[in-house]
Structure formats: C-alpha cells, structure tokens
Amino acid sequence: RLHVLLFKDQSEARRIDRMRADFIANASHEMRTPLASIAGFIETLRGPARNDPAAREQFLHIMQNQTGRMARLIDDMLSLSRLEMKPYLKPGARVDVKQVVESVVDSLGPLAKENNLVIERDFADGPMEVPGDRDELYQVFENLLENACKYGQDGDRVVVSIARTDKAPQPGIEVTVRDFGPGIPEEHIPRVTERFYRIDSETAQSRKGTGLGLAIVKHILTRHHGRLSIQSELGKGSAFTVYLPAN
Ligand code: ADP
C-alpha cells in the first residue's frame, strides 16, 4: 500500500493512468490497421492472386507501404517514450539554432524537391544560441519543416525565418516555418498537437504521417520552456512559430 502514499494528489495520478490507457488504446488501433491490411493481402496473394503477376506486384507494393507506416509509428512512439523516460534536460549545453535549422533544411532538400517546393531561408544576423538539447531541437524543426513540405502547396515555397525577440516572458529566439498550403480549419488548431490527431481532410489523409509529429514537438518545447504558436488561414497557408528562451 506504500504506493498510495507516493501520490500526493490522487486525481493527478488517475489522470496520468487514464492518459496512459488512452495512449495504449490509440497506439494499438493505429498499428492494427496496417497489420490487418498486410494480413488481408497475404491471404489474397495465396489465393486469388496466386497466378496474376501484375496483381501480385501491386499488392506487394501496398504491403511495403504498410510496413513503412508501421515503422514510422514505432519510431515516433519510441521517440515519445524516450522523452518521457528522461524528464529533465542536461543542464549547461547550448545549441546554435541557426546551425540546427540549416542542417534540417539541407536534409529535407529531397522531400521538398519531391513535392515541387523551394525552402527559403530568412535568417537575422548574429548568433542565435539557446540552452537545450541539439538532437531534440533538430527533431522539432524537422517535424515542422516536414509538415510544411508535406502539406504545402505544390509548386510553391516554404519560408523558414529566425530572429531574436524581446517579447515576454524573456528574450529569446523565434523560428517561424511558413507554408502556403491548404491551412488548418480553426476548430482543429488547438487539437493538432494531441497524440494521433490528424485532420480528416483529403490532403491530410493522403500524406504519410502518424499524427505524432506535433505531439513530439510540443513535448520537447515544454522541456525547453519554449512555446509553439500556430497561425493559419484556410486556403492561404499556415505559420508555426517556435519560441525558445535565450537563458
Ligand atoms: P502527421 O504525422 O499526420 O503529419 P502531425 O502531428 O505532424 O502528424 O500533424 C497533425 C495534423 O495536423 C496533420 O495530420 C495535419 O492534418 C495537420 N497539419 C500539420 N501541419 C500542417 C500544415 N503545415 N498544414 C496543414 N495541416 C497541417
């Protein structure tokens, strides 16, 4: 019965238990979908499609996509659980935000090209350092830029800007990732950082994703005492702004 004493606040403990249970239920459901599809195609390949090379090729292609989807889900879930297992950041480390964003932009070149987009940089002069974990901040900008490339308008551009800000609560760095895609309906904006939340639009459903990207972003920013703000207009595009305190 000792564990009861460890929780000062029973309702908080219950809330966390419920969140865990929800997460497991959602995660299981998300993994079952590709698995069911793969199982179905195996059946078909053994039966009706056994002697049809064209159908076989098509089904194998779908199965490959579904295994990719499972792999992305597992990677994102591992990222989240790793973040939860080390609740505090290592103190002392400083990160050059410009350099991190620069390397994310470079690594996303092929994805941008695939979607017929150009990534433009608008970086203010001078050093832009914040305390934090480089790998985690890399993941923040990677997820935001990946979304901008995925959901952005074909043949358009994505603009990433970095500037210092003196706004409250204390001086810091602001990074904005702007796209000119379909935008996000207002009622969905507060929910897009929830785990597994994906907007049920044709664009969102046709893009590869797990619904965990922005949940990971939010988690990492909270650890950095940072903030994420989202501005979006339907048909015009979205701007995701990350604020990180400089000290
Ligand atoms: P996903 O893996 O689905 O991209 P995210 O957590 O990164 O998951 O995003 C959640 C949902 O928010 C997406 O499925 C999409 O519907 C919406 N979304 C995210 N970024 C954008 C964007 N730049 N433009 C339009 N919709 C977006």
mmCIF file of C-alpha atoms and ligand atoms in Angstrom:
data_model
loop_
_atom_site.group_PDB
_atom_site.id
_atom_site.type_symbol
_atom_site.label_atom_id
_atom_site.label_comp_id
_atom_site.label_asym_id
_atom_site.label_seq_id
_atom_site.Cartn_x
_atom_site.Cartn_y
_atom_site.Cartn_z
ATOM 1 C CA ARG A 1 0.000 0.000 0.000
ATOM 2 C CA LEU A 2 3.047 2.232 0.115
ATOM 3 C CA HIS A 3 2.480 3.436 -3.436
ATOM 4 C CA VAL A 4 -0.687 5.213 -2.352
ATOM 5 C CA LEU A 5 1.404 7.455 -0.148
ATOM 6 C CA LEU A 6 3.703 8.341 -3.026
ATOM 7 C CA PHE A 7 0.972 10.230 -4.842
ATOM 8 C CA LYS A 8 0.171 13.497 -3.134
ATOM 9 C CA ASP A 9 -2.658 14.055 -5.490
ATOM 10 C CA GLN A 10 -4.842 11.051 -6.278
ATOM 11 C CA SER A 11 -6.754 12.756 -9.053
ATOM 12 C CA GLU A 12 -3.482 13.641 -10.820
ATOM 13 C CA ALA A 13 -2.372 10.004 -10.585
ATOM 14 C CA ARG A 14 -5.697 8.868 -12.015
ATOM 15 C CA ARG A 15 -5.440 11.383 -14.828
ATOM 16 C CA ILE A 16 -1.988 10.065 -15.777
ATOM 17 C CA ASP A 17 -3.253 6.464 -15.661
ATOM 18 C CA ARG A 18 -6.103 7.368 -17.946
ATOM 19 C CA MET A 19 -3.769 9.116 -20.390
ATOM 20 C CA ARG A 20 -1.539 6.017 -20.488
ATOM 21 C CA ALA A 21 -4.527 3.766 -21.122
ATOM 22 C CA ASP A 22 -5.772 6.093 -23.878
ATOM 23 C CA PHE A 23 -2.352 6.149 -25.475
ATOM 24 C CA ILE A 24 -2.078 2.359 -25.490
ATOM 25 C CA ALA A 25 -5.576 2.007 -26.933
ATOM 26 C CA ASN A 26 -4.856 4.547 -29.690
ATOM 27 C CA ALA A 27 -1.434 3.106 -30.454
ATOM 28 C CA SER A 28 -2.803 -0.434 -30.696
ATOM 29 C CA HIS A 29 -5.546 0.710 -33.016
ATOM 30 C CA GLU A 30 -3.089 2.622 -35.237
ATOM 31 C CA MET A 31 -0.833 -0.442 -35.507
ATOM 32 C CA ARG A 32 -3.693 -2.851 -36.126
ATOM 33 C CA THR A 33 -4.777 -1.008 -39.275
ATOM 34 C CA PRO A 34 -1.631 -1.614 -41.356
ATOM 35 C CA LEU A 35 -1.295 -5.085 -39.882
ATOM 36 C CA ALA A 36 -4.841 -6.022 -40.907
ATOM 37 C CA SER A 37 -4.172 -4.726 -44.391
ATOM 38 C CA ILE A 38 -0.955 -6.761 -44.703
ATOM 39 C CA ALA A 39 -2.707 -9.895 -43.408
ATOM 40 C CA GLY A 40 -5.502 -9.392 -45.948
ATOM 41 C CA PHE A 41 -3.087 -9.095 -48.843
ATOM 42 C CA ILE A 42 -1.194 -12.207 -47.774
ATOM 43 C CA GLU A 43 -4.494 -14.121 -47.966
ATOM 44 C CA THR A 44 -5.160 -12.723 -51.445
ATOM 45 C CA LEU A 45 -1.641 -13.494 -52.633
ATOM 46 C CA ARG A 46 -2.038 -17.090 -51.521
ATOM 47 C CA GLY A 47 -5.446 -17.453 -53.129
ATOM 48 C CA PRO A 48 -6.979 -15.456 -55.970
ATOM 49 C CA ALA A 49 -3.815 -13.528 -56.948
ATOM 50 C CA ARG A 50 -1.531 -16.567 -56.939
ATOM 51 C CA ASN A 51 -1.142 -16.678 -60.706
ATOM 52 C CA ASP A 52 -1.519 -12.978 -61.501
ATOM 53 C CA PRO A 53 1.922 -11.310 -61.625
ATOM 54 C CA ALA A 54 0.536 -7.781 -62.096
ATOM 55 C CA ALA A 55 -1.791 -8.037 -59.085
ATOM 56 C CA ARG A 56 0.990 -9.621 -57.052
ATOM 57 C CA GLU A 57 3.312 -6.720 -57.802
ATOM 58 C CA GLN A 58 0.622 -4.215 -56.839
ATOM 59 C CA PHE A 59 -0.211 -5.967 -53.576
ATOM 60 C CA LEU A 60 3.450 -6.301 -52.611
ATOM 61 C CA HIS A 61 3.823 -2.574 -53.198
ATOM 62 C CA ILE A 62 0.906 -1.831 -50.853
ATOM 63 C CA MET A 63 2.311 -4.208 -48.251
ATOM 64 C CA GLN A 64 5.645 -2.418 -48.443
ATOM 65 C CA ASN A 65 3.910 0.931 -47.837
ATOM 66 C CA GLN A 66 2.065 -0.508 -44.871
ATOM 67 C CA THR A 67 5.246 -1.836 -43.290
ATOM 68 C CA GLY A 68 6.755 1.637 -43.776
ATOM 69 C CA ARG A 69 3.778 3.085 -41.958
ATOM 70 C CA MET A 70 4.213 0.652 -39.058
ATOM 71 C CA ALA A 71 7.912 1.507 -38.875
ATOM 72 C CA ARG A 72 7.164 5.255 -38.710
ATOM 73 C CA LEU A 73 4.612 4.680 -35.961
ATOM 74 C CA ILE A 74 7.050 2.646 -33.917
ATOM 75 C CA ASP A 75 9.830 5.237 -34.402
ATOM 76 C CA ASP A 76 7.556 8.071 -33.256
ATOM 77 C CA MET A 77 6.269 6.107 -30.277
ATOM 78 C CA LEU A 78 9.846 5.294 -29.261
ATOM 79 C CA SER A 79 10.765 8.984 -29.514
ATOM 80 C CA LEU A 80 7.911 9.893 -27.206
ATOM 81 C CA SER A 81 8.708 7.209 -24.661
ATOM 82 C CA ARG A 82 12.398 8.133 -24.699
ATOM 83 C CA LEU A 83 11.419 11.729 -23.977
ATOM 84 C CA GLU A 84 9.219 10.624 -21.127
ATOM 85 C CA MET A 85 11.922 8.458 -19.603
ATOM 86 C CA LYS A 86 14.351 11.358 -19.205
ATOM 87 C CA PRO A 87 12.178 14.116 -17.823
ATOM 88 C CA TYR A 88 14.916 16.713 -17.361
ATOM 89 C CA LEU A 89 17.319 18.243 -19.828
ATOM 90 C CA LYS A 90 21.048 18.042 -19.251
ATOM 91 C CA PRO A 91 21.959 21.464 -17.890
ATOM 92 C CA GLY A 92 24.685 23.576 -19.456
ATOM 93 C CA ALA A 93 24.526 22.602 -23.125
ATOM 94 C CA ARG A 94 23.928 25.399 -25.623
ATOM 95 C CA VAL A 95 22.580 24.974 -29.118
ATOM 96 C CA ASP A 96 23.175 27.115 -32.186
ATOM 97 C CA VAL A 97 19.613 27.334 -33.535
ATOM 98 C CA LYS A 98 20.680 28.672 -36.924
ATOM 99 C CA GLN A 99 23.061 25.797 -37.459
ATOM 100 C CA VAL A 100 20.408 23.228 -36.462
ATOM 101 C CA VAL A 101 17.761 24.724 -38.759
ATOM 102 C CA GLU A 102 20.328 24.929 -41.552
ATOM 103 C CA SER A 103 21.093 21.219 -41.313
ATOM 104 C CA VAL A 104 17.385 20.312 -41.195
ATOM 105 C CA VAL A 105 16.767 22.384 -44.346
ATOM 106 C CA ASP A 106 19.654 20.590 -46.084
ATOM 107 C CA SER A 107 18.390 17.164 -45.106
ATOM 108 C CA LEU A 108 14.862 17.944 -46.346
ATOM 109 C CA GLY A 109 16.048 19.009 -49.804
ATOM 110 C CA PRO A 110 14.915 15.745 -51.433
ATOM 111 C CA LEU A 111 11.435 15.847 -49.811
ATOM 112 C CA ALA A 112 10.960 19.482 -50.895
ATOM 113 C CA LYS A 113 12.015 18.583 -54.424
ATOM 114 C CA GLU A 114 9.669 15.613 -54.492
ATOM 115 C CA ASN A 115 6.790 17.973 -53.617
ATOM 116 C CA ASN A 116 7.988 20.595 -56.088
ATOM 117 C CA LEU A 117 8.699 23.149 -53.326
ATOM 118 C CA VAL A 118 11.533 25.536 -52.576
ATOM 119 C CA ILE A 119 12.633 26.149 -48.973
ATOM 120 C CA GLU A 120 13.651 29.789 -48.446
ATOM 121 C CA ARG A 121 15.768 30.987 -45.521
ATOM 122 C CA ASP A 122 15.255 34.336 -43.835
ATOM 123 C CA PHE A 123 17.806 34.392 -41.015
ATOM 124 C CA ALA A 124 18.604 37.530 -38.987
ATOM 125 C CA ASP A 125 22.296 38.323 -38.442
ATOM 126 C CA GLY A 126 24.262 37.343 -35.387
ATOM 127 C CA PRO A 127 24.489 34.305 -33.177
ATOM 128 C CA MET A 128 21.254 32.582 -32.129
ATOM 129 C CA GLU A 129 22.059 30.345 -29.203
ATOM 130 C CA VAL A 130 19.722 28.818 -26.664
ATOM 131 C CA PRO A 131 20.229 26.331 -23.837
ATOM 132 C CA GLY A 132 18.936 22.919 -24.825
ATOM 133 C CA ASP A 133 19.450 19.548 -26.440
ATOM 134 C CA ARG A 134 20.602 19.648 -30.043
ATOM 135 C CA ASP A 135 19.039 16.349 -31.117
ATOM 136 C CA GLU A 136 15.690 17.255 -29.607
ATOM 137 C CA LEU A 137 15.607 20.699 -31.207
ATOM 138 C CA TYR A 138 16.633 19.112 -34.502
ATOM 139 C CA GLN A 139 13.544 16.916 -34.225
ATOM 140 C CA VAL A 140 11.303 19.944 -33.555
ATOM 141 C CA PHE A 141 12.414 21.770 -36.708
ATOM 142 C CA GLU A 142 12.479 18.582 -38.739
ATOM 143 C CA ASN A 143 8.855 17.780 -37.849
ATOM 144 C CA LEU A 144 7.662 21.333 -38.595
ATOM 145 C CA LEU A 145 9.532 21.616 -41.884
ATOM 146 C CA GLU A 146 8.488 18.128 -42.916
ATOM 147 C CA ASN A 147 4.834 19.080 -42.351
ATOM 148 C CA ALA A 148 5.284 22.312 -44.317
ATOM 149 C CA CYS A 149 6.714 20.279 -47.203
ATOM 150 C CA LYS A 150 4.027 17.586 -46.920
ATOM 151 C CA TYR A 151 1.026 19.868 -46.644
ATOM 152 C CA GLY A 152 2.401 22.893 -48.547
ATOM 153 C CA GLN A 153 1.122 23.853 -51.956
ATOM 154 C CA ASP A 154 2.783 22.042 -54.825
ATOM 155 C CA GLY A 155 4.961 24.433 -56.832
ATOM 156 C CA ASP A 156 5.121 26.974 -54.040
ATOM 157 C CA ARG A 157 7.624 27.685 -51.295
ATOM 158 C CA VAL A 158 8.208 27.175 -47.601
ATOM 159 C CA VAL A 159 9.816 30.039 -45.702
ATOM 160 C CA VAL A 160 11.795 29.477 -42.532
ATOM 161 C CA SER A 161 12.783 32.579 -40.604
ATOM 162 C CA ILE A 162 14.883 33.008 -37.470
ATOM 163 C CA ALA A 163 15.000 36.178 -35.388
ATOM 164 C CA ARG A 164 15.661 37.381 -31.878
ATOM 165 C CA THR A 165 12.691 38.504 -29.831
ATOM 166 C CA ASP A 166 12.404 40.603 -26.680
ATOM 167 C CA LYS A 167 8.828 39.591 -26.092
ATOM 168 C CA ALA A 168 7.625 38.148 -22.806
ATOM 169 C CA PRO A 169 8.339 36.076 -20.834
ATOM 170 C CA GLN A 170 12.024 36.743 -21.584
ATOM 171 C CA PRO A 171 14.311 37.443 -24.548
ATOM 172 C CA GLY A 172 14.664 34.503 -26.846
ATOM 173 C CA ILE A 173 14.770 33.163 -30.364
ATOM 174 C CA GLU A 174 11.799 32.741 -32.660
ATOM 175 C CA VAL A 175 11.761 30.348 -35.571
ATOM 176 C CA THR A 176 8.799 30.503 -37.947
ATOM 177 C CA VAL A 177 8.009 27.870 -40.559
ATOM 178 C CA ARG A 178 5.500 29.192 -43.057
ATOM 179 C CA ASP A 179 3.766 27.330 -45.842
ATOM 180 C CA PHE A 180 1.213 28.351 -48.444
ATOM 181 C CA GLY A 181 -0.808 25.164 -48.371
ATOM 182 C CA PRO A 182 -4.445 24.438 -47.500
ATOM 183 C CA GLY A 183 -4.265 25.856 -43.964
ATOM 184 C CA ILE A 184 -5.887 24.339 -40.875
ATOM 185 C CA PRO A 185 -9.567 24.867 -40.010
ATOM 186 C CA GLU A 186 -9.732 26.981 -36.857
ATOM 187 C CA GLU A 187 -11.539 24.400 -34.733
ATOM 188 C CA HIS A 188 -8.716 21.908 -35.328
ATOM 189 C CA ILE A 189 -5.834 24.213 -34.400
ATOM 190 C CA PRO A 190 -5.981 23.627 -30.623
ATOM 191 C CA ARG A 191 -6.026 19.864 -31.201
ATOM 192 C CA VAL A 192 -3.252 19.255 -33.756
ATOM 193 C CA THR A 193 -0.637 18.759 -31.026
ATOM 194 C CA GLU A 194 -2.645 15.915 -29.472
ATOM 195 C CA ARG A 195 -1.261 12.423 -29.925
ATOM 196 C CA PHE A 196 -2.585 10.665 -33.047
ATOM 197 C CA TYR A 197 -4.710 13.681 -34.011
ATOM 198 C CA ARG A 198 -4.948 14.036 -37.792
ATOM 199 C CA ILE A 199 -7.381 16.238 -39.626
ATOM 200 C CA ASP A 200 -9.807 14.165 -41.574
ATOM 201 C CA SER A 201 -9.296 16.039 -44.827
ATOM 202 C CA GLU A 202 -8.341 14.532 -48.127
ATOM 203 C CA THR A 203 -4.942 16.270 -48.055
ATOM 204 C CA ALA A 204 -4.071 15.066 -44.551
ATOM 205 C CA GLN A 205 -5.181 11.501 -45.197
ATOM 206 C CA SER A 206 -3.279 11.224 -48.462
ATOM 207 C CA ARG A 207 0.024 12.310 -46.816
ATOM 208 C CA LYS A 208 2.240 9.920 -44.944
ATOM 209 C CA GLY A 209 2.022 10.604 -41.242
ATOM 210 C CA THR A 210 1.389 9.199 -37.808
ATOM 211 C CA GLY A 211 -0.332 12.098 -36.050
ATOM 212 C CA LEU A 212 2.503 12.079 -33.504
ATOM 213 C CA GLY A 213 4.826 14.681 -35.051
ATOM 214 C CA LEU A 214 3.351 17.769 -33.398
ATOM 215 C CA ALA A 215 2.819 15.921 -30.098
ATOM 216 C CA ILE A 216 6.583 15.278 -30.077
ATOM 217 C CA VAL A 217 7.232 18.957 -30.907
ATOM 218 C CA LYS A 218 5.045 20.080 -28.025
ATOM 219 C CA HIS A 219 6.700 17.671 -25.605
ATOM 220 C CA ILE A 220 10.213 18.830 -26.499
ATOM 221 C CA LEU A 221 9.309 22.525 -26.359
ATOM 222 C CA THR A 222 7.765 22.145 -22.920
ATOM 223 C CA ARG A 223 11.050 20.668 -21.674
ATOM 224 C CA HIS A 224 12.853 23.674 -23.132
ATOM 225 C CA HIS A 225 10.433 26.163 -21.525
ATOM 226 C CA GLY A 226 9.513 27.104 -25.064
ATOM 227 C CA ARG A 227 6.243 27.662 -26.857
ATOM 228 C CA LEU A 228 4.561 26.801 -30.118
ATOM 229 C CA SER A 229 2.060 29.157 -31.716
ATOM 230 C CA ILE A 230 0.071 28.380 -34.821
ATOM 231 C CA GLN A 231 -1.464 30.851 -37.224
ATOM 232 C CA SER A 232 -3.399 29.552 -40.139
ATOM 233 C CA GLU A 233 -5.810 30.738 -42.753
ATOM 234 C CA LEU A 234 -7.840 28.370 -44.914
ATOM 235 C CA GLY A 235 -6.655 28.316 -48.475
ATOM 236 C CA LYS A 236 -3.719 30.599 -47.662
ATOM 237 C CA GLY A 237 -1.371 28.562 -45.501
ATOM 238 C CA SER A 238 -0.023 28.104 -42.018
ATOM 239 C CA ALA A 239 2.748 29.526 -39.866
ATOM 240 C CA PHE A 240 4.186 27.559 -36.958
ATOM 241 C CA THR A 241 6.281 29.719 -34.621
ATOM 242 C CA VAL A 242 8.638 28.250 -32.050
ATOM 243 C CA TYR A 243 9.813 30.473 -29.204
ATOM 244 C CA LEU A 244 12.849 29.398 -27.181
ATOM 245 C CA PRO A 245 14.126 31.395 -24.216
ATOM 246 C CA ALA A 246 17.745 32.526 -24.612
ATOM 247 C CA ASN A 247 18.681 31.899 -20.977
HETATM 248 P P1 ADP B 1 1.206 13.878 -39.167
HETATM 249 O O1 ADP B 1 2.156 12.754 -38.966
HETATM 250 O O2 ADP B 1 -0.173 13.438 -39.513
HETATM 251 O O3 ADP B 1 1.727 14.943 -40.073
HETATM 252 P P2 ADP B 1 1.384 15.851 -37.020
HETATM 253 O O4 ADP B 1 1.228 15.671 -35.549
HETATM 254 O O5 ADP B 1 2.679 16.367 -37.514
HETATM 255 O O6 ADP B 1 1.018 14.462 -37.674
HETATM 256 O O7 ADP B 1 0.221 16.814 -37.523
HETATM 257 C C1 ADP B 1 -1.124 16.557 -37.123
HETATM 258 C C2 ADP B 1 -2.104 17.001 -38.203
HETATM 259 O O8 ADP B 1 -2.094 18.438 -38.298
HETATM 260 C C3 ADP B 1 -1.752 16.514 -39.602
HETATM 261 O O9 ADP B 1 -2.264 15.234 -39.843
HETATM 262 C C4 ADP B 1 -2.424 17.560 -40.483
HETATM 263 O O10 ADP B 1 -3.802 17.250 -40.609
HETATM 264 C C5 ADP B 1 -2.303 18.838 -39.654
HETATM 265 N N1 ADP B 1 -1.148 19.677 -40.073
HETATM 266 C C6 ADP B 1 0.086 19.707 -39.512
HETATM 267 N N2 ADP B 1 0.888 20.593 -40.127
HETATM 268 C C7 ADP B 1 0.147 21.151 -41.110
HETATM 269 C C8 ADP B 1 0.406 22.154 -42.125
HETATM 270 N N3 ADP B 1 1.603 22.761 -42.235
HETATM 271 N N4 ADP B 1 -0.621 22.480 -42.971
HETATM 272 C C9 ADP B 1 -1.834 21.884 -42.855
HETATM 273 N N5 ADP B 1 -2.133 20.926 -41.935
HETATM 274 C C10 ADP B 1 -1.159 20.562 -41.082
#
